[in-house]
Amino acid sequence: MSRPEISNRRVTAADIARSLGLSRATVGFVLNETPGQTISEQTKQRVFAEAERLGYRPHTAARALASGRTRIVLVVLPDWPLDFSLRRNLEEASLALDEAGYSLITYTPHPTGQARPLWETLAPDVALSMVGRFSQQQVDSMRRAGVRAMVPDPDQVDADEYPEEGPVLQVQHLARLGHCRIAFAESADPRIADLVALRHSRARQAAEELLLPAPVALSVNLGDDSASDAVRKAVSAGVTAIAAYNDEVAAALVGAALRAGIAVPQQLSVVGHDDAPIASIVEPQLSTVRIDTAGLGRYLAALALSAAEGHSPPATIPQTQLVLVERASTLPHT
Amino acid sequence: MSRPEISNRRVTAADIARSLGLSRATVGFVLNETPGQTISEQTKQRVFAEAERLGYRPHTAARALASGRTRIVLVVLPDWPLDFSLRRNLEEASLALDEAGYSLITYTPHPTGQARPLWETLAPDVALSMVGRFSQQQVDSMRRAGVRAMVPDPDQVDADEYPEEGPVLQVQHLARLGHCRIAFAESADPRIADLVALRHSRARQAAEELLLPAPVALSVNLGDDSASDAVRKAVSAGVTAIAAYNDEVAAALVGAALRAGIAVPQQLSVVGHDDAPIASIVEPQLSTVRIDTAGLGRYLAALALSAAEGHSPPATIPQTQLVLVERASTLPHT
DNA sequence: TCGAGGGACTAGCACGCGCAAGTAGATGAG
DNA sequence: CTCATCTACTTGCGCGTGCTAGTCCCTCGA
């Protein structure tokens, strides 16, 4: 019934206390659910109700100053455009962190390195790298800025890499369709060279295990004509099926093939990776590998949280479910 | 534990003062170059030197609490992948802001909208939208969170509106090809409803000026079958050409048309917007509108700064050059 | 009757900084 | 010599929270 008072000042915990005839401390204890305090249930409810009524929002800066923790997780991203799946991961992670009262902020360091790195001004509780390990210089800078935890932990050298199983699924799928001459199409973008190489090598391993010849290596640069060259190279090498680094590369190959008069999937099968929107947009729709991005995102969040609160990290990388989605861009070899 | 003790505490302005036998206020005045204070040159130099020596970094949270300003500029980005030029412009803006003591933080609101928006926890001084105007709900939320300035300014309804000329180019292009029955395909995504509506209305205006009937309104939701419905609706309305909100929508329409046995561009022309990578990936390659964002970065920074400090905005909007890139998805009406 | 032992709170400091209001000493005008 | 003015500082409050160290009252056992 009673409307929140109209005032340009922001609502503080002291306002709640005053309006309820309580002390600031009590209000703080209730709102933070501080352990070791005995507050009557009735008072708690009154505080919650009044906070709601007044539209109270804790002042982040004040809280950070008092507690020494910012409740910020800084995710350091590489300089290349985000894969669809990575974006979804981050969204999922952000949601999970938000629930725990943390904020996820993304940051791409500048190549020039002129500006102060964002962690110096934000002083996040946790810095999480999606680019590999932090450099010693970065680690020092973060420590000085008060970053209490980093992922991967610079003190622990053992690297638990994400087991890229997607390319394995791609190759197995193509093999099951009877394709023997397979190619793997890399993205030529140097900034993602590591991940590209990893996926390529996993594809090679998978082929080896299936006693297939090593995949022909193709390279596609989005934005120029290299996809046409790649298709030409593949065809002249007798390739009947291509596993692509991701859906964009796959789509580029499909487009180039069609332009060259090569029917997809009748003459050439192409399988993508990530199940990005583009996979179901293009014609023919792409067979691809779907990643359990939600699970991965939650894992990321759990990793950051454990680092923030000093728990031990989640036991294992969840066996995220990869699924090969069969659409129209792959067909049995004839 | 693991490290030899290096004075665990962070360096504060009080440390500098103590070490120099000065008061904290003096140090503060020097470091902030506070106007209206007379400090001897010698003292200034000693303060600067000592700050440097001790590696002093102002505590952002404390400063924000005391001054009421966070010196953060929050750039709200759309949910689609950023093209390279926009990325570089953001970097440029970030650099320029850094020089002025501000930090640029990017933020992409979550589709689910479940998490608290980042501005509530960061309380930036300025929120800058790259997605069109902020919704009234967002504006209210930001005001409540203490955001002092927004770009574009929600109070100035017509000012500094980015003149969306892209749709005009699309319609003019289609008209020049002889198409009369034109449709505009919106994205159904509610997150970008404002920008979608703006482009749609610009397309409508352009059609009107060319004495064409108002474009048929189509709505496409990436990820479901709505593109097929849209194509069906367009064809039954006698439409021969579609201007799409962006390249993804355009690609989805092209895919759906092909699947329905409608030849693109022979029976249906489609023109996209943004010149995103997908535009040159799909087959047929999309005619689209390329946005030249050169210089936009520094302009953005200047815009944010003027909003932050209450100056009048920079006079000159750089004349961003829009170009219609003609590819294979549009043909003259027969 | 008294004191111990809670339950339910409150008083108040610390966090690091910005900034308004003061103050001691030097200088110059009348 | 007095007083105003200026320089070069210092004192100290307040920003909104988190949290330690109480305080007050009520109940209960002896």
XYZ file of C-alpha atoms (C1' of nucleotides) in Angstrom:
728
model
C 0.000 0.000 0.000
C 2.628 2.469 1.076
C 4.677 3.707 -1.795
C 8.444 3.952 -1.658
C 9.443 7.458 -0.787
C 10.576 9.566 -3.669
C 14.083 10.809 -3.096
C 17.054 11.299 -5.297
C 19.396 9.825 -2.714
C 19.981 6.147 -3.020
C 18.559 3.832 -0.406
C 21.107 2.627 2.140
C 20.982 0.023 4.821
C 20.796 2.874 7.301
C 17.510 3.951 5.740
C 16.071 0.536 6.380
C 17.325 0.590 9.948
C 15.943 4.042 10.638
C 12.608 3.281 9.096
C 12.334 0.162 11.251
C 13.786 1.581 14.446
C 16.603 -0.942 14.342
C 20.341 -0.530 14.267
C 22.374 -0.621 11.082
C 24.211 -3.681 12.303
C 21.060 -5.730 12.662
C 20.010 -4.871 9.156
C 23.434 -5.841 7.873
C 23.327 -9.164 9.669
C 19.943 -10.008 8.260
C 20.704 -9.030 4.693
C 24.035 -10.843 4.684
C 22.755 -13.813 6.632
C 25.849 -13.421 8.769
C 26.553 -16.677 10.583
C 26.795 -16.669 14.360
C 24.079 -14.071 14.843
C 20.732 -14.657 16.503
C 18.047 -12.525 14.991
C 14.391 -13.248 15.565
C 12.446 -14.517 12.628
C 10.016 -11.643 12.916
C 12.757 -9.026 12.682
C 14.286 -10.782 9.697
C 11.009 -10.694 7.862
C 10.506 -7.038 8.672
C 13.976 -6.205 7.364
C 13.490 -8.154 4.168
C 10.114 -6.564 3.593
C 11.399 -3.057 4.184
C 14.417 -3.621 1.953
C 12.085 -4.771 -0.761
C 9.714 -1.897 -0.226
C 12.425 0.737 -0.387
C 14.163 -0.951 -3.288
C 17.424 -1.321 -1.424
C 20.510 -2.260 -3.442
C 23.803 -2.676 -1.618
C 26.414 -0.177 -2.715
C 29.039 -2.247 -4.469
C 31.898 0.134 -3.893
C 31.180 0.488 -0.201
C 30.895 -3.230 0.160
C 34.119 -3.773 -1.715
C 35.884 -1.229 0.435
C 34.648 -2.707 3.675
C 35.010 -6.358 2.837
C 38.065 -6.164 0.641
C 36.354 -8.290 -1.963
C 34.766 -7.032 -5.132
C 32.783 -10.146 -6.037
C 33.913 -9.681 -9.591
C 35.175 -12.454 -11.841
C 37.188 -11.159 -14.743
C 37.301 -13.427 -17.767
C 40.225 -12.611 -20.021
C 39.319 -13.325 -23.611
C 41.450 -13.703 -26.696
C 41.494 -11.114 -29.409
C 39.463 -13.059 -31.903
C 35.750 -13.069 -32.475
C 34.001 -15.309 -30.046
C 32.723 -18.603 -31.188
C 29.059 -19.034 -30.764
C 29.634 -21.801 -28.256
C 32.046 -19.749 -26.182
C 29.539 -16.942 -25.981
C 26.897 -19.292 -24.712
C 29.352 -20.699 -22.208
C 30.020 -17.281 -20.869
C 26.363 -16.433 -20.623
C 25.698 -19.599 -18.718
C 28.666 -18.965 -16.450
C 27.554 -15.415 -15.887
C 24.126 -16.591 -14.844
C 25.528 -19.103 -12.417
C 27.905 -16.572 -10.927
C 25.162 -14.022 -10.613
C 23.209 -16.456 -8.530
C 26.164 -16.673 -6.183
C 26.349 -12.909 -5.974
C 29.274 -12.503 -8.316
C 29.502 -10.572 -11.539
C 31.254 -11.840 -14.604
C 33.060 -9.260 -16.652
C 34.846 -9.999 -19.873
C 37.993 -8.295 -20.957
C 40.227 -8.427 -23.994
C 43.686 -7.009 -23.349
C 44.858 -4.564 -25.953
C 47.571 -5.723 -28.279
C 49.295 -2.389 -27.850
C 49.279 -2.810 -24.094
C 49.080 0.938 -23.642
C 46.116 1.166 -21.365
C 46.207 -0.037 -17.778
C 44.890 -3.561 -17.679
C 41.346 -3.720 -16.445
C 42.206 -5.832 -13.427
C 44.126 -2.937 -11.969
C 41.053 -0.775 -11.775
C 38.493 -3.480 -11.113
C 40.527 -5.552 -8.662
C 38.498 -8.673 -9.379
C 38.513 -11.494 -6.865
C 39.236 -13.973 -9.620
C 40.814 -13.697 -13.033
C 40.001 -16.493 -15.424
C 41.917 -16.917 -18.629
C 40.419 -18.298 -21.797
C 43.667 -17.718 -23.631
C 45.885 -20.193 -21.881
C 48.037 -19.472 -18.881
C 48.719 -15.942 -17.723
C 52.199 -14.600 -18.304
C 54.420 -14.036 -15.294
C 54.125 -10.335 -15.899
C 50.359 -10.527 -15.833
C 50.435 -12.668 -12.713
C 52.589 -10.130 -10.923
C 50.435 -7.254 -12.033
C 47.321 -9.037 -10.845
C 48.820 -9.950 -7.503
C 49.767 -6.346 -6.975
C 46.248 -5.288 -7.874
C 44.817 -7.573 -5.235
C 43.537 -10.375 -7.418
C 43.345 -13.256 -4.986
C 42.868 -16.133 -7.359
C 43.657 -16.988 -10.937
C 42.448 -19.751 -13.183
C 44.478 -21.571 -14.323
C 46.371 -21.327 -11.063
C 49.859 -20.040 -11.822
C 51.203 -21.999 -8.852
C 49.943 -25.289 -10.168
C 51.750 -26.282 -13.261
C 49.794 -29.363 -14.229
C 47.526 -28.400 -17.052
C 44.211 -30.143 -17.308
C 43.324 -29.487 -20.875
C 39.873 -29.755 -22.219
C 39.655 -33.018 -24.143
C 38.548 -31.957 -27.591
C 36.331 -34.843 -28.574
C 34.381 -33.016 -31.249
C 36.744 -33.792 -34.124
C 36.666 -37.436 -33.114
C 32.911 -37.448 -33.485
C 33.217 -35.760 -36.855
C 35.640 -38.333 -38.197
C 33.720 -41.265 -36.770
C 30.550 -39.932 -38.349
C 32.170 -39.610 -41.756
C 33.787 -43.015 -41.455
C 30.496 -44.610 -40.552
C 29.056 -43.127 -43.734
C 31.740 -44.957 -45.648
C 34.068 -42.069 -46.400
C 37.736 -42.977 -46.536
C 39.386 -39.938 -48.087
C 38.707 -37.311 -45.478
C 40.020 -33.776 -45.133
C 40.223 -31.504 -42.118
C 39.630 -27.821 -42.810
C 41.432 -25.428 -40.518
C 40.669 -21.795 -39.979
C 43.603 -19.718 -41.154
C 43.113 -17.144 -38.416
C 46.437 -17.076 -36.558
C 44.837 -15.944 -33.337
C 43.102 -19.236 -32.813
C 45.982 -21.313 -34.110
C 46.280 -23.289 -30.874
C 42.709 -24.450 -30.758
C 42.706 -25.133 -34.486
C 45.811 -27.231 -34.191
C 44.368 -29.129 -31.256
C 41.207 -30.010 -33.114
C 43.185 -30.965 -36.185
C 45.405 -33.302 -34.235
C 42.405 -34.902 -32.557
C 40.931 -35.524 -36.000
C 44.190 -37.075 -37.100
C 44.231 -39.341 -34.075
C 40.670 -40.425 -34.718
C 41.458 -41.278 -38.314
C 44.473 -43.247 -37.235
C 42.437 -45.256 -34.770
C 39.946 -46.055 -37.504
C 42.825 -47.113 -39.760
C 42.027 -44.340 -42.194
C 44.716 -42.346 -43.971
C 45.593 -39.049 -42.335
C 43.118 -36.325 -43.251
C 44.117 -33.950 -46.004
C 44.883 -30.559 -44.472
C 42.887 -27.635 -45.812
C 43.029 -24.043 -44.739
C 40.163 -21.562 -45.035
C 40.333 -17.865 -44.458
C 36.902 -16.370 -44.037
C 36.568 -13.277 -46.065
C 38.625 -14.207 -49.083
C 38.533 -16.852 -51.745
C 40.530 -19.496 -49.951
C 37.495 -21.720 -49.495
C 37.333 -22.233 -53.256
C 40.987 -23.192 -53.324
C 40.413 -25.579 -50.475
C 37.527 -27.248 -52.242
C 39.559 -27.572 -55.410
C 42.440 -29.059 -53.508
C 40.151 -31.498 -51.741
C 38.461 -32.678 -54.874
C 41.692 -33.177 -56.747
C 42.960 -35.225 -53.814
C 39.949 -37.494 -54.081
C 38.450 -36.315 -50.844
C 34.763 -37.135 -50.415
C 34.157 -35.673 -46.978
C 35.459 -32.745 -44.950
C 35.489 -32.182 -41.228
C 35.659 -28.460 -40.533
C 37.128 -26.618 -37.594
C 33.812 -24.919 -36.981
C 30.495 -24.179 -38.613
C 31.612 -21.000 -40.286
C 34.444 -22.767 -42.034
C 32.050 -25.552 -42.956
C 29.547 -23.089 -44.356
C 32.250 -21.372 -46.355
C 33.282 -24.703 -47.838
C 29.716 -25.603 -48.706
C 29.217 -22.249 -50.358
C 32.426 -22.567 -52.343
C 31.571 -26.100 -53.419
C 28.139 -25.113 -54.659
C 29.643 -22.205 -56.564
C 32.085 -24.638 -58.173
C 29.237 -26.865 -59.254
C 29.970 -29.553 -56.726
C 26.821 -30.902 -55.158
C 26.686 -30.988 -51.369
C 26.131 -33.523 -49.947
C 25.855 -35.787 -53.013
C 29.430 -35.293 -54.168
C 30.961 -33.866 -51.042
C 30.004 -34.256 -47.401
C 30.858 -31.504 -44.935
C 30.502 -31.635 -41.178
C 30.839 -28.601 -38.944
C 31.488 -28.009 -35.293
C 29.612 -26.055 -32.550
C 26.052 -26.165 -33.865
C 26.093 -22.412 -34.264
C 23.042 -20.660 -35.691
C 24.655 -20.540 -39.097
C 24.568 -24.334 -39.200
C 20.809 -24.398 -39.475
C 20.565 -21.210 -41.499
C 22.478 -22.191 -44.587
C 21.223 -24.477 -47.278
C 21.910 -27.385 -47.046
C 21.764 -27.314 -43.291
C 24.990 -28.476 -41.728
C 25.643 -31.666 -39.888
C 27.661 -30.566 -36.910
C 28.799 -31.317 -33.377
C 26.658 -29.875 -30.649
C 28.399 -28.910 -27.454
C 26.770 -28.986 -24.070
C 27.484 -25.331 -23.546
C 25.288 -25.020 -20.520
C 27.233 -27.661 -18.674
C 30.546 -26.197 -19.669
C 29.470 -22.741 -18.603
C 28.360 -23.964 -15.224
C 31.671 -25.750 -14.858
C 33.478 -22.516 -15.589
C 31.396 -20.745 -12.982
C 32.079 -23.455 -10.436
C 35.771 -23.171 -11.172
C 35.716 -19.435 -10.613
C 33.623 -19.721 -7.477
C 35.842 -22.310 -5.904
C 38.802 -20.103 -6.621
C 37.024 -17.086 -5.179
C 36.022 -18.731 -1.950
C 39.101 -20.883 -1.623
C 37.317 -24.187 -1.870
C 38.839 -27.052 -3.720
C 37.859 -26.951 -7.366
C 35.063 -29.109 -8.740
C 36.349 -32.635 -8.847
C 36.488 -33.287 -12.564
C 35.645 -31.743 -15.839
C 32.093 -32.844 -16.370
C 31.901 -35.218 -19.255
C 30.108 -32.665 -21.331
C 27.867 -34.302 -23.777
C 28.920 -33.907 -27.347
C 26.356 -34.972 -29.858
C 26.711 -35.250 -33.551
C 23.719 -33.563 -35.104
C 23.019 -35.109 -38.477
C 21.543 -32.706 -40.971
C 21.664 -32.344 -44.722
C 25.328 -31.710 -45.433
C 26.536 -35.288 -45.016
C 25.532 -38.401 -46.931
C 26.884 -41.946 -47.254
C 29.733 -42.315 -49.691
C 28.573 -43.875 -52.936
C 52.715 -18.931 2.699
C 54.268 -19.799 -0.576
C 55.852 -16.404 -1.070
C 58.311 -14.446 0.975
C 56.373 -11.682 2.682
C 56.233 -8.546 0.599
C 54.179 -6.340 2.853
C 50.825 -7.925 2.290
C 48.920 -4.671 2.550
C 48.390 -2.511 -0.475
C 49.949 0.929 -0.689
C 47.573 3.754 0.227
C 47.814 7.494 -0.055
C 48.328 7.542 3.702
C 51.518 5.519 3.259
C 52.872 8.162 0.934
C 51.908 10.911 3.359
C 53.484 9.165 6.310
C 56.641 8.368 4.468
C 56.960 12.013 3.433
C 55.827 13.587 6.686
C 52.898 15.230 4.949
C 49.184 15.038 5.533
C 46.935 12.731 3.582
C 45.033 15.652 2.180
C 48.117 17.164 0.601
C 48.923 13.896 -1.085
C 45.392 13.644 -2.325
C 45.451 17.154 -3.725
C 48.685 16.521 -5.554
C 47.681 13.207 -7.026
C 44.301 14.485 -8.145
C 45.601 17.828 -9.268
C 42.705 19.300 -7.350
C 41.980 22.794 -8.622
C 42.038 25.667 -6.156
C 44.890 24.281 -4.115
C 48.325 25.801 -3.852
C 51.003 23.200 -3.396
C 54.675 23.986 -3.894
C 56.312 22.481 -6.893
C 58.880 20.773 -4.720
C 56.244 19.022 -2.619
C 54.411 17.940 -5.740
C 57.504 16.333 -7.132
C 58.262 14.583 -3.867
C 54.729 13.165 -3.762
C 54.868 11.980 -7.336
C 58.248 10.394 -6.781
C 57.189 8.638 -3.615
C 53.971 7.388 -5.222
C 56.005 5.971 -8.036
C 58.543 4.455 -5.681
C 55.950 2.725 -3.550
C 53.903 1.663 -6.550
C 50.796 3.460 -5.380
C 47.521 2.651 -7.114
C 44.387 4.438 -5.993
C 41.781 2.112 -4.576
C 38.941 2.238 -7.054
C 36.219 1.258 -4.637
C 37.268 3.798 -2.034
C 37.484 6.494 -4.625
C 34.079 5.587 -5.977
C 32.586 5.608 -2.517
C 34.032 8.973 -1.630
C 33.478 10.742 -4.902
C 30.261 9.087 -5.933
C 31.670 8.438 -9.369
C 33.072 5.159 -10.602
C 34.859 6.439 -13.676
C 33.465 3.507 -15.572
C 31.914 3.678 -19.011
C 29.730 0.714 -19.765
C 29.273 -0.058 -23.432
C 26.240 -2.188 -24.039
C 26.860 -4.426 -26.993
C 24.485 -6.397 -29.113
C 24.334 -10.114 -28.872
C 25.825 -10.791 -32.244
C 29.488 -11.242 -33.059
C 31.382 -8.007 -33.426
C 33.075 -7.431 -36.684
C 36.702 -6.510 -36.676
C 36.322 -2.829 -37.321
C 33.890 -2.386 -34.471
C 36.242 -4.261 -32.187
C 39.109 -2.054 -33.153
C 37.000 1.003 -32.623
C 36.139 -0.142 -29.169
C 39.815 -0.600 -28.500
C 40.455 2.886 -29.715
C 37.698 4.219 -27.499
C 39.024 2.275 -24.559
C 42.471 3.738 -25.030
C 41.166 7.269 -25.255
C 39.032 6.803 -22.157
C 41.900 5.259 -20.268
C 43.913 8.362 -20.906
C 41.165 10.393 -19.309
C 41.135 8.095 -16.304
C 38.071 6.155 -17.277
C 37.664 2.459 -17.899
C 35.618 1.055 -20.711
C 33.770 -2.121 -19.925
C 31.717 -3.992 -22.448
C 28.572 -5.808 -21.588
C 26.136 -7.933 -23.491
C 22.799 -8.321 -21.751
C 21.661 -11.885 -21.380
C 18.846 -13.152 -23.485
C 17.112 -14.714 -20.504
C 17.323 -11.477 -18.600
C 17.546 -13.435 -15.376
C 20.772 -12.029 -14.048
C 20.936 -8.536 -12.608
C 22.127 -6.217 -15.324
C 25.767 -5.314 -14.937
C 25.074 -1.634 -14.479
C 23.374 -2.366 -11.189
C 26.546 -3.730 -9.697
C 29.039 -1.539 -11.501
C 27.122 1.716 -11.296
C 28.968 3.178 -14.274
C 29.041 6.918 -14.754
C 27.981 6.487 -18.347
C 26.132 3.787 -20.199
C 26.593 3.809 -23.933
C 24.392 1.733 -26.148
C 25.525 0.206 -29.399
C 22.144 -1.389 -29.841
C 20.003 1.657 -30.324
C 18.175 3.513 -27.617
C 17.766 2.019 -24.188
C 14.308 0.822 -23.321
C 12.373 2.774 -20.732
C 12.797 -0.138 -18.369
C 16.531 -0.058 -18.809
C 16.632 3.682 -18.366
C 14.728 3.422 -15.092
C 16.926 0.624 -13.875
C 20.043 2.598 -14.705
C 18.785 5.751 -13.058
C 18.045 3.798 -9.934
C 21.539 2.337 -10.055
C 23.064 5.790 -10.162
C 24.050 5.935 -13.803
C 24.334 9.659 -14.383
C 24.473 9.743 -18.143
C 23.332 7.642 -21.021
C 24.173 7.722 -24.664
C 21.950 8.171 -26.531
C 20.381 10.509 -24.017
C 16.893 9.250 -23.163
C 15.771 12.802 -22.421
C 16.663 14.083 -25.833
C 14.380 12.239 -28.094
C 15.663 13.298 -31.424
C 19.213 14.377 -30.724
C 22.328 12.482 -31.688
C 20.295 9.667 -33.014
C 22.461 7.607 -35.262
C 20.904 8.105 -38.649
C 20.165 4.574 -39.707
C 20.712 4.978 -43.400
C 21.319 1.309 -44.088
C 17.689 0.382 -44.689
C 17.377 3.356 -47.008
C 20.238 2.012 -49.070
C 18.625 -1.399 -49.109
C 15.308 -0.109 -50.357
C 16.898 2.213 -52.906
C 18.970 -0.682 -54.193
C 15.936 -2.912 -54.598
C 13.920 -0.132 -56.190
C 16.677 0.585 -58.661
C 16.540 -3.093 -59.634
C 12.873 -2.591 -60.479
C 11.306 -4.230 -57.472
C 8.018 -2.731 -56.341
C 6.589 -5.251 -53.941
C 9.167 -5.178 -51.190
C 9.183 -6.733 -47.744
C 11.165 -5.882 -44.652
C 12.185 -8.841 -42.543
C 12.560 -8.142 -38.849
C 14.369 -10.243 -36.340
C 11.916 -11.517 -33.775
C 14.542 -11.319 -31.070
C 13.094 -9.050 -28.392
C 16.553 -7.998 -27.217
C 17.113 -5.870 -30.246
C 13.522 -4.831 -30.772
C 14.346 -1.134 -30.733
C 17.022 -1.274 -33.365
C 14.861 -3.573 -35.446
C 11.970 -1.168 -35.228
C 14.194 1.745 -36.136
C 15.543 0.033 -39.233
C 12.075 -1.054 -40.203
C 10.750 2.464 -39.953
C 13.651 3.807 -41.971
C 12.869 1.268 -44.658
C 9.247 2.345 -44.586
C 10.238 5.984 -44.979
C 12.518 5.160 -47.879
C 9.764 3.267 -49.644
C 7.391 6.144 -49.129
C 9.837 8.606 -50.585
C 10.201 6.397 -53.620
C 6.402 6.225 -53.907
C 6.463 2.509 -53.301
C 3.836 0.740 -51.217
C 4.827 0.167 -47.592
C 7.030 -2.894 -47.227
C 5.337 -6.097 -46.144
C 6.371 -6.861 -42.588
C 8.003 -10.218 -42.015
C 9.370 -11.625 -38.803
C 12.133 -14.197 -38.577
C 13.238 -16.033 -35.496
C 16.611 -17.634 -35.982
C 16.569 -21.146 -34.699
C 13.059 -22.148 -35.626
C 11.036 -22.506 -38.779
C 9.731 -18.966 -38.957
C 11.894 -18.126 -41.964
C 9.899 -20.615 -44.033
C 6.670 -19.020 -42.907
C 8.051 -15.611 -43.749
C 9.034 -16.705 -47.244
C 5.632 -18.240 -47.793
C 3.930 -15.080 -46.607
C 6.136 -12.940 -48.828
C 5.535 -14.998 -51.936
C 1.789 -15.130 -51.448
C 1.829 -11.347 -51.071
C 3.549 -10.992 -54.407
C 6.798 -9.785 -52.901
C 9.817 -10.023 -55.191
C 12.504 -8.598 -52.939
C 13.243 -8.560 -49.223
C 15.331 -6.160 -47.192
C 16.466 -7.928 -44.065
C 17.267 -6.482 -40.678
C 20.708 -8.061 -40.797
C 22.745 -10.653 -42.646
C 21.714 -13.537 -40.462
C 18.070 -12.906 -41.073
C 18.838 -12.535 -44.758
C 20.734 -15.798 -44.809
C 17.928 -17.564 -43.011
C 15.458 -16.279 -45.599
C 17.693 -17.367 -48.460
C 18.037 -20.821 -46.940
C 14.313 -21.149 -46.389
C 13.561 -19.980 -49.920
C 15.944 -22.476 -51.461
C 14.437 -25.240 -49.373
C 10.987 -24.224 -50.633
C 12.196 -24.433 -54.202
C 12.248 -20.699 -54.721
C 15.332 -19.600 -56.636
C 17.411 -16.816 -55.122
C 17.995 -14.341 -56.665
C 16.037 -15.276 -59.808
C 12.638 -15.428 -58.146
C 13.411 -13.577 -54.943
C 16.020 -10.968 -54.149
C 17.312 -10.620 -50.603
C 19.551 -7.891 -49.272
C 21.199 -8.055 -45.868
C 22.755 -5.539 -43.496
C 26.151 -5.268 -41.746
C 28.371 -7.159 -44.172
C 28.951 -9.771 -41.515
C 31.163 -12.753 -42.351
C 28.121 -14.875 -43.016
C 27.202 -12.614 -45.936
C 30.128 -13.803 -48.002
C 29.999 -17.352 -46.693
C 26.586 -18.468 -47.784
C 25.600 -19.368 -51.300
C 24.477 -17.216 -53.001
C 26.614 -14.554 -51.362
C 24.525 -11.791 -49.905
C 24.195 -8.272 -51.161
C 24.402 -6.222 -48.018
C 25.167 -2.851 -46.467
C 28.697 -2.375 -45.251
C 29.217 -0.073 -42.304
C 32.448 1.849 -42.295
C 33.149 2.581 -38.679
C 36.417 4.408 -39.143
C 36.960 7.042 -36.471
C 33.862 5.950 -34.648
C 35.946 4.749 -31.743
C 37.389 8.070 -30.765
C 34.076 9.692 -31.411
C 32.467 7.239 -29.034
C 35.054 8.008 -26.382
C 34.495 11.732 -26.784
C 30.773 11.190 -26.557
C 31.116 9.188 -23.369
C 33.509 11.677 -21.830
C 31.323 14.645 -22.542
C 28.405 12.794 -21.027
C 30.468 11.858 -17.993
C 31.692 15.343 -17.282
C 28.601 17.149 -18.395
C 30.218 18.982 -21.293
C 28.391 19.493 -24.473
C 28.970 16.604 -26.842
C 31.510 16.771 -29.643
C 30.072 18.722 -32.488
C 30.983 16.552 -35.404
C 29.468 13.209 -36.043
C 31.946 11.621 -38.395
C 30.232 11.003 -41.649
C 30.299 7.240 -41.523
C 30.218 5.902 -44.988
C 27.633 3.302 -45.735
C 28.156 1.321 -48.881
C 25.835 -1.116 -50.515
C 27.854 -4.153 -51.443
C 26.266 -5.862 -54.390
C 26.705 -9.604 -54.453
C 24.723 -12.515 -55.769
C 21.518 -12.430 -53.766
C 19.862 -9.576 -55.641
C 18.865 -9.341 -59.298
C 16.719 -6.996 -61.381
C 13.024 -7.746 -61.273
C 11.893 -9.488 -64.412
C 17.851 -13.946 46.092
C 21.517 -14.192 43.083
C 24.205 -15.157 39.273
C 24.942 -17.732 35.061
C 23.595 -18.183 30.482
C 21.634 -17.202 26.665
C 18.638 -14.467 23.030
C 18.269 -10.230 20.603
C 19.991 -6.845 19.608
C 23.382 -1.972 19.457
C 27.726 0.934 19.484
C 31.228 1.956 16.889
C 35.442 1.218 14.295
C 37.737 0.262 9.897
C 38.096 0.380 4.886
C 40.767 4.422 1.512
C 39.584 8.396 -0.391
C 37.602 13.350 -1.726
C 36.984 17.557 -0.159
C 35.278 21.537 2.900
C 36.950 24.146 6.372
C 40.494 25.589 8.961
C 45.445 27.358 10.498
C 50.242 28.845 10.896
C 53.428 31.741 8.955
C 55.009 35.127 5.533
C 54.186 39.387 3.017
C 52.580 43.806 1.957
C 49.516 47.984 2.400
C 48.083 51.762 5.306
C 52.361 48.395 14.392
C 47.949 46.431 12.666
C 45.357 44.022 9.703
C 44.191 41.868 5.430
C 45.808 38.714 2.106
C 48.213 34.984 0.321
C 50.850 30.573 0.433
C 51.246 26.051 1.870
C 49.685 23.246 3.999
C 46.513 20.147 8.039
C 42.288 18.602 10.532
C 38.582 16.043 10.091
C 34.144 14.616 8.284
C 31.511 11.612 5.373
C 30.740 8.066 1.756
C 27.924 2.848 2.864
C 29.335 -1.571 4.533
C 31.250 -5.557 7.223
C 32.004 -7.075 11.526
C 33.941 -7.227 16.439
C 32.869 -6.351 20.895
C 29.890 -5.263 23.621
C 24.906 -4.274 26.309
C 20.436 -5.211 28.058
C 16.960 -8.086 29.491
C 14.811 -12.399 30.438
C 14.815 -17.140 32.075
C 16.272 -20.712 34.959
C 18.745 -23.422 38.397
C 20.358 -23.406 43.221
